[in-house]
PDB file of C-alpha atoms in Angstrom:
ATOM      1  CA  UNK S   1      -0.006  -0.290   0.044  1.00 50.00           C
ATOM      2  CA  UNK S   2       1.330   3.645  -1.421  1.00 65.00           C
ATOM      3  CA  UNK S   3       1.183   6.313   0.584  1.00 85.00           C
ATOM      4  CA  UNK S   4      -1.872   7.809  -1.270  1.00 89.00           C
ATOM      5  CA  UNK S   5      -3.366   4.549  -1.232  1.00 89.00           C
ATOM      6  CA  UNK S   6      -3.111   4.608   2.510  1.00 89.00           C
ATOM      7  CA  UNK S   7      -4.567   7.746   2.312  1.00 91.00           C
ATOM      8  CA  UNK S   8      -6.855   7.362   0.385  1.00 92.00           C
ATOM      9  CA  UNK S   9      -8.825   4.085   2.704  1.00 92.00           C
ATOM     10  CA  UNK S  10      -8.690   6.687   5.740  1.00 92.00           C
ATOM     11  CA  UNK S  11     -10.582   9.015   3.651  1.00 94.00           C
ATOM     12  CA  UNK S  12     -12.922   6.279   2.672  1.00 94.00           C
ATOM     13  CA  UNK S  13     -12.687   4.932   6.807  1.00 93.00           C
ATOM     14  CA  UNK S  14     -13.463   8.578   7.661  1.00 93.00           C
ATOM     15  CA  UNK S  15     -17.244   8.662   5.919  1.00 95.00           C
ATOM     16  CA  UNK S  16     -18.138   6.036   7.469  1.00 94.00           C
ATOM     17  CA  UNK S  17     -16.818   7.034  10.679  1.00 94.00           C
ATOM     18  CA  UNK S  18     -16.290   9.942  13.358  1.00 94.00           C
ATOM     19  CA  UNK S  19     -12.446  10.837  14.081  1.00 94.00           C
ATOM     20  CA  UNK S  20     -13.270  10.599  17.409  1.00 96.00           C
ATOM     21  CA  UNK S  21     -14.105   5.974  16.851  1.00 95.00           C
ATOM     22  CA  UNK S  22     -11.472   6.270  13.916  1.00 94.00           C
ATOM     23  CA  UNK S  23      -8.670   7.245  16.022  1.00 95.00           C
ATOM     24  CA  UNK S  24     -10.041   4.985  18.281  1.00 95.00           C
ATOM     25  CA  UNK S  25     -10.727   1.597  16.332  1.00 93.00           C
ATOM     26  CA  UNK S  26      -6.936   2.515  15.369  1.00 92.00           C
ATOM     27  CA  UNK S  27      -5.627   3.674  17.668  1.00 93.00           C
ATOM     28  CA  UNK S  28      -4.298   6.773  16.610  1.00 94.00           C
ATOM     29  CA  UNK S  29      -3.793   9.980  18.077  1.00 96.00           C
ATOM     30  CA  UNK S  30      -7.068  12.540  16.580  1.00 96.00           C
ATOM     31  CA  UNK S  31      -4.721  15.104  15.439  1.00 96.00           C
ATOM     32  CA  UNK S  32      -2.261  12.598  13.884  1.00 95.00           C
ATOM     33  CA  UNK S  33      -5.547  11.213  11.877  1.00 95.00           C
ATOM     34  CA  UNK S  34      -6.603  14.620  10.970  1.00 95.00           C
ATOM     35  CA  UNK S  35      -2.764  15.946   9.618  1.00 95.00           C
ATOM     36  CA  UNK S  36      -2.359  12.860   7.684  1.00 94.00           C
ATOM     37  CA  UNK S  37      -6.387  13.993   5.499  1.00 93.00           C
ATOM     38  CA  UNK S  38      -6.123  17.723   6.113  1.00 94.00           C
ATOM     39  CA  UNK S  39      -2.594  17.222   3.980  1.00 93.00           C
ATOM     40  CA  UNK S  40      -2.550  14.204   2.277  1.00 92.00           C
ATOM     41  CA  UNK S  41       0.613  13.166   3.619  1.00 92.00           C
ATOM     42  CA  UNK S  42       2.121  10.728   5.905  1.00 92.00           C
ATOM     43  CA  UNK S  43       5.047   8.754   5.965  1.00 91.00           C
ATOM     44  CA  UNK S  44       5.231   5.434   4.444  1.00 91.00           C
ATOM     45  CA  UNK S  45       7.019   4.129   8.341  1.00 93.00           C
ATOM     46  CA  UNK S  46       3.547   5.563   8.529  1.00 92.00           C
ATOM     47  CA  UNK S  47       2.238   3.608   5.899  1.00 92.00           C
ATOM     48  CA  UNK S  48       3.274   0.312   6.096  1.00 92.00           C
ATOM     49  CA  UNK S  49       2.418   0.360   9.950  1.00 92.00           C
ATOM     50  CA  UNK S  50      -1.890   1.509   9.169  1.00 92.00           C
ATOM     51  CA  UNK S  51      -1.541  -1.035   6.546  1.00 89.00           C
ATOM     52  CA  UNK S  52      -0.906  -4.062   9.361  1.00 92.00           C
ATOM     53  CA  UNK S  53      -3.458  -2.086  11.451  1.00 91.00           C
ATOM     54  CA  UNK S  54      -6.155  -2.095   8.874  1.00 89.00           C
ATOM     55  CA  UNK S  55      -5.619  -5.315   7.987  1.00 90.00           C
ATOM     56  CA  UNK S  56      -6.308  -7.052  11.274  1.00 91.00           C
ATOM     57  CA  UNK S  57      -8.541  -4.999  12.563  1.00 84.00           C
ATOM     58  CA  UNK S  58     -10.701  -5.654   9.378  1.00 81.00           C
ATOM     59  CA  UNK S  59     -11.313  -2.402   7.955  1.00 75.00           C
TER      60      UNK S  59
END
């Protein structure tokens, strides 16, 4: 999953969930999620972590 794919997936999830729900589900601070969504950028290592977290949670 590239950085852009991770951001796209987050945006899809954000349409279904609130930022608070998403942060609790992924165990990431709301400000971090907001920054990723707002800037459209994510660190490559965090993108890999996010990929594994999404797969683990089956989101």
